[in-house]
Coordinates of C-alpha atoms in Angstrom, one line a residue:
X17 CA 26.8 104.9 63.1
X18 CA 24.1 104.1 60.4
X19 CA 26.0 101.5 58.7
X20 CA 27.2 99.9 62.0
X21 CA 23.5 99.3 62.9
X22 CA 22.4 98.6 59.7
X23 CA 25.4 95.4 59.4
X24 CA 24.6 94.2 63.2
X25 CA 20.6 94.5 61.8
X26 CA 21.4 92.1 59.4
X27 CA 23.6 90.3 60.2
X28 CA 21.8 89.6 63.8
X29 CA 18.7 88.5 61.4
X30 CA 20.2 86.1 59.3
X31 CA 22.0 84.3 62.6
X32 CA 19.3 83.7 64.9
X33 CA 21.1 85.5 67.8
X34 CA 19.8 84.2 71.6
X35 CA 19.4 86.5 73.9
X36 CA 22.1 88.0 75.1
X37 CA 23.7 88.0 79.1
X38 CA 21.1 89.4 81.9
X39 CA 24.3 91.2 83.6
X40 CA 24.0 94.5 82.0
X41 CA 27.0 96.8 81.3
X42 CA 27.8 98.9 84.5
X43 CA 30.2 101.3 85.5
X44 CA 34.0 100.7 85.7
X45 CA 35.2 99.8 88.8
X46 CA 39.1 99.4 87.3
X47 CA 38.4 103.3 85.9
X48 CA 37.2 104.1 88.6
X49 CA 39.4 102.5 90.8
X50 CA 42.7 103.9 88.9
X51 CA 41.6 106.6 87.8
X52 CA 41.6 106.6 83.9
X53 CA 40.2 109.2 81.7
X54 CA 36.5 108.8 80.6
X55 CA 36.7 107.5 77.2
X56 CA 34.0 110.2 76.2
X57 CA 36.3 113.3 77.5
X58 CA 39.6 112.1 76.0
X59 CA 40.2 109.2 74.1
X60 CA 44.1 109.4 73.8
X61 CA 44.3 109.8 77.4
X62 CA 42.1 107.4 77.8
X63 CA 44.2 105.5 75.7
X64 CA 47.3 106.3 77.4
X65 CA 46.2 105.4 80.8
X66 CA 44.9 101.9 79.8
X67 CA 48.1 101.0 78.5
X68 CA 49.8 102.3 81.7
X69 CA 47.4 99.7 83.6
X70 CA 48.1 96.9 81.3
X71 CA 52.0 97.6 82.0
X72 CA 51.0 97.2 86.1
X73 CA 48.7 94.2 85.7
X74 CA 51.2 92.0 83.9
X75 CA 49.9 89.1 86.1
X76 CA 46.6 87.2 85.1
X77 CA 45.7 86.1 88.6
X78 CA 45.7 90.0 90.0
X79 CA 43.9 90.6 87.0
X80 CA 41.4 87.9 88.3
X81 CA 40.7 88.8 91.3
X82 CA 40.8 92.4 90.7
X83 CA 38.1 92.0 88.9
X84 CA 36.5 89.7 91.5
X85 CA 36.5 92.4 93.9
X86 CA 35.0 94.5 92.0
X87 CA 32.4 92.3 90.2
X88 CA 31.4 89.6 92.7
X89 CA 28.6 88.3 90.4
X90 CA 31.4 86.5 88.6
X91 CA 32.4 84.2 91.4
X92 CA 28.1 83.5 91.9
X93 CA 27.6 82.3 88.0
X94 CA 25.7 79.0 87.8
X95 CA 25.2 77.0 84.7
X96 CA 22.5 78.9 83.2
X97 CA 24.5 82.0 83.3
X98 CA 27.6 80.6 81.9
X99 CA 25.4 79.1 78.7
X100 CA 23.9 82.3 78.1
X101 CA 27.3 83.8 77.8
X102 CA 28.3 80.9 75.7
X103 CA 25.5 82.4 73.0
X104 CA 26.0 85.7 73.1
X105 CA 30.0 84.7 72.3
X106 CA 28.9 82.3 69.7
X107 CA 26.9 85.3 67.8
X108 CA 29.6 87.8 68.8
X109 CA 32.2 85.6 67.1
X110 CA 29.8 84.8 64.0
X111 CA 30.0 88.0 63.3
X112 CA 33.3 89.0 63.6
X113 CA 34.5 86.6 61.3
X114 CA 32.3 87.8 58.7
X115 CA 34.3 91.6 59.3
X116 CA 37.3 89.8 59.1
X117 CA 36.8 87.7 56.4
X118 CA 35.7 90.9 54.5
X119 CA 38.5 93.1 55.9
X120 CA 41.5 90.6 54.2
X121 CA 39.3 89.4 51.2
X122 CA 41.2 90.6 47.9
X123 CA 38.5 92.0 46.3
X124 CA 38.1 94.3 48.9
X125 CA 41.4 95.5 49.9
X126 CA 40.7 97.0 53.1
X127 CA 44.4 95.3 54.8
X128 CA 46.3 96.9 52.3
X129 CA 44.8 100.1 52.8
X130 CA 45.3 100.0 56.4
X131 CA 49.1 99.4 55.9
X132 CA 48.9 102.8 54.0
X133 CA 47.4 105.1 56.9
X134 CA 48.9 106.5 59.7
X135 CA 49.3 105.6 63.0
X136 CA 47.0 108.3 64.0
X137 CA 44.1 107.4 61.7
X138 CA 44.4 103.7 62.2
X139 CA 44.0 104.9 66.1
X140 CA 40.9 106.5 65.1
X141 CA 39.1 103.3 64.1
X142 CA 40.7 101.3 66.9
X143 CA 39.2 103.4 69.3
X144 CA 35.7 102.6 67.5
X145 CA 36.5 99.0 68.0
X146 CA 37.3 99.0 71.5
X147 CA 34.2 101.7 72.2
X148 CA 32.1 99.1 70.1
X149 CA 33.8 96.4 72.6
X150 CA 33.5 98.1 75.8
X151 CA 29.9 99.3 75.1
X152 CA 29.0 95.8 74.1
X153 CA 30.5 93.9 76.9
X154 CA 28.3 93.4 80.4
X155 CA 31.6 94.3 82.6
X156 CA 31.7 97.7 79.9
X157 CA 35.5 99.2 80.0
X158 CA 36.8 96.3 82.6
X159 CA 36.5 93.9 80.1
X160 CA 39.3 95.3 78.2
X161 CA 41.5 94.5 81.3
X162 CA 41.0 90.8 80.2
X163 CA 42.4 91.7 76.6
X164 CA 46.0 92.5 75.8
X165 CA 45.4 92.1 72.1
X166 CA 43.2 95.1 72.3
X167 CA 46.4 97.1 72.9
X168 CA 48.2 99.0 70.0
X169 CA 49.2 95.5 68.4
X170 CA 48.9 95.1 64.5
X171 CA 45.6 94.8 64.0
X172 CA 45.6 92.7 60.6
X173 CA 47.9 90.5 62.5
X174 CA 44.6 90.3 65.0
X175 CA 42.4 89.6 62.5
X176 CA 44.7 87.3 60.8
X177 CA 44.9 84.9 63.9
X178 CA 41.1 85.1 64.8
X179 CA 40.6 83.2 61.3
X180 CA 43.2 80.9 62.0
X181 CA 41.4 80.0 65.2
X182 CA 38.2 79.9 63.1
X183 CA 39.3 77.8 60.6
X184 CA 40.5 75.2 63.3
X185 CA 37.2 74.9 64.6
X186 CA 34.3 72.9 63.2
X187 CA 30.8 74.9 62.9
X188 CA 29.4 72.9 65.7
X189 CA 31.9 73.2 67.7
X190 CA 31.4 77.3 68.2
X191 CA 32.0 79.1 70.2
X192 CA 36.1 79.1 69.1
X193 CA 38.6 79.5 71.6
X194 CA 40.9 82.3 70.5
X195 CA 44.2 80.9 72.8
X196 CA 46.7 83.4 74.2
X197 CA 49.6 82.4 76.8
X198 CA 49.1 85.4 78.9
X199 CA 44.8 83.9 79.4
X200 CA 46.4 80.5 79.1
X201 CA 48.7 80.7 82.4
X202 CA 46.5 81.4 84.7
X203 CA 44.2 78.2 83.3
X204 CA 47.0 76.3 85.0
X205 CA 46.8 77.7 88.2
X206 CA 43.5 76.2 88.9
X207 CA 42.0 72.9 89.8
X208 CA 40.0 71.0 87.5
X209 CA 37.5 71.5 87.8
X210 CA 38.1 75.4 86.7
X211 CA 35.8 77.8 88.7
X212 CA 32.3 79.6 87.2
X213 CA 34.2 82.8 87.6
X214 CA 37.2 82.2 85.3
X215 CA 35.0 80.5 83.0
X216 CA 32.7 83.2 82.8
X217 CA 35.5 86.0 82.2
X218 CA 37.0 83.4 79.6
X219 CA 33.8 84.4 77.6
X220 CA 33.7 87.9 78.5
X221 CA 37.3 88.3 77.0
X222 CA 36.7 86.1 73.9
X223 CA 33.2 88.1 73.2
X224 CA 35.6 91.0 74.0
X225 CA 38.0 90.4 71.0
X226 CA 34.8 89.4 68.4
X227 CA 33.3 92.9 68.9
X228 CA 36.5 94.7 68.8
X229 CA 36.9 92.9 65.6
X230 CA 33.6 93.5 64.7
X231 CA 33.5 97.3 65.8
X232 CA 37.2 98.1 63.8
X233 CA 35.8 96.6 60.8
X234 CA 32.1 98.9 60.9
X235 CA 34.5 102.0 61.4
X236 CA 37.0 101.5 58.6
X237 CA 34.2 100.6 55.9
X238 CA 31.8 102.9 57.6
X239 CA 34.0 106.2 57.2
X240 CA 36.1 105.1 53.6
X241 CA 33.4 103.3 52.0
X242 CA 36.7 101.3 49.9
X243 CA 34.4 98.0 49.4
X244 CA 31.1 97.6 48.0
X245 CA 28.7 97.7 50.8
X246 CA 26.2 95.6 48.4
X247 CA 28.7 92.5 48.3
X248 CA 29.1 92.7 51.8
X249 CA 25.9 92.4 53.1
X250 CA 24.7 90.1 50.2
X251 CA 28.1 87.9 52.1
X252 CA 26.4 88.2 55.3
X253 CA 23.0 86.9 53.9
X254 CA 24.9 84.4 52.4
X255 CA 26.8 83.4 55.6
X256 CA 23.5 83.2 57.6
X257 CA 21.8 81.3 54.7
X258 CA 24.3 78.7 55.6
X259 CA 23.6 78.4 59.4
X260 CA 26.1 81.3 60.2
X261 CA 28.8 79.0 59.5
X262 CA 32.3 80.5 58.6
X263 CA 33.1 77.5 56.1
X264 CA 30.6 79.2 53.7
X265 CA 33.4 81.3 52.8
X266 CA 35.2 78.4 52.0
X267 CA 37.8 78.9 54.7

């Protein structure tokens, strides 16, 4: 999309991004593994079958070590690699709540128009978030197995609790933690101190949720051009102006 590179291109200027995690994306073992549909061939089906795995892998532990059979270079993560994760989330979630901040501000309207569309066509842009997230994310589509709010939840109810979390959290203090009981549980299970591996996949899931945000947001303004693109970059300058903080929109 031309407008979704030319809002990361800015936005990614104005925020000082660091450079982002050395593990790069890879094939999905879980797609692989179960046999989902490429994303690319079908995205329904692809759709569908996710949501049949998410049904099967109700239990955050097999989730975890699921994945650490398929990715070992989470359970070999030393603190260098876990700090560069920690930036690239920080960026991802700078980001994010600039799209969400924009997607509920009144003088756009974009929440309300959502309500109005279908199921079908507010699919159609929640497949461009989750595309956006998988392609983004350096486990690519196995990430999403860390992310039950990237199923067919409301997604203004999404966005609506990622700037609660934001709000919660001083600017320092980024990256936010963006809680969920289902995550939450398997924190428990664990001795303190927690291991590199759950750590690391903490990250991956939160970064996960920030460009899904991010990535739903591009589509909708992208295709309906409702807001004035103008505004919302001059918003984004604005942010970054202010040391990429979220309290420059007063929140």
């Amino acid at each position: 999309m031309v407008l979704l590179t030319r809002f990361l291109a800015i936005a990614h200027s104005t925020m000082n991004i660091e450079d982002g995690p050395t593990m790069r994306p890879q094939p999905s073992f879980i797609c692989h593994l179960l046999r989902i549909t490429d994303m690319a061939e079908d995205r329904t089906r692809w759709d569908l079958d996710w949501e049949k795995v998410f049904k099967i892998l109700k239990d955050p532990m097999k989730v975890y070590r699921l994945l650490l059979q398929g990715r070992p270079m989470l359970g070999e993560m030393d603190k260098g690699a876990i700090d560069t994760y920690c930036a690239a989330l920080r960026e991802a979630q700078k980001t994010a709540f600039i799209c969400a901040h924009c997607f509920r501000a009144p003088e756009f309207k974009l929440d309300k128009l959502w309500q109005l569309w279908d199921d079908d066509k507010r699919l159609q842009h929640m497949f461009a978030g989750l595309e956006f997230a998988c392609e983004s994310s350096p486990l690519s589509q196995d990430a999403r197995v860390l992310c039950p709010e990237g199923r067919r939840e409301a997604f203004v109810d999404l966005v609506r609790k990622f700037i609660i979390s934001a709000g919660q959290t001083p600017p320092y203090a980024l990256p936010f933690p963006f809680p969920d009981p289902w995550w939450q549980q398997l924190a428990r299970e664990f001795p303190k101190p927690q291991p590199e591996a759950y750590i690391a996949m903490t990250l991956i899931r939160q970064e996960f949720i920030a460009n899904f945000i991010t990535g739903v947001y591009v589509s909708v303004e992208d295709v309906y051009d409702k807001c004035n693109s103008d505004a919302i970059m001059d918003a984004i300058k604005d942010c970054g102006r202010a040391g990429g903080s979220y309290q420059a929109f007063g929140m």
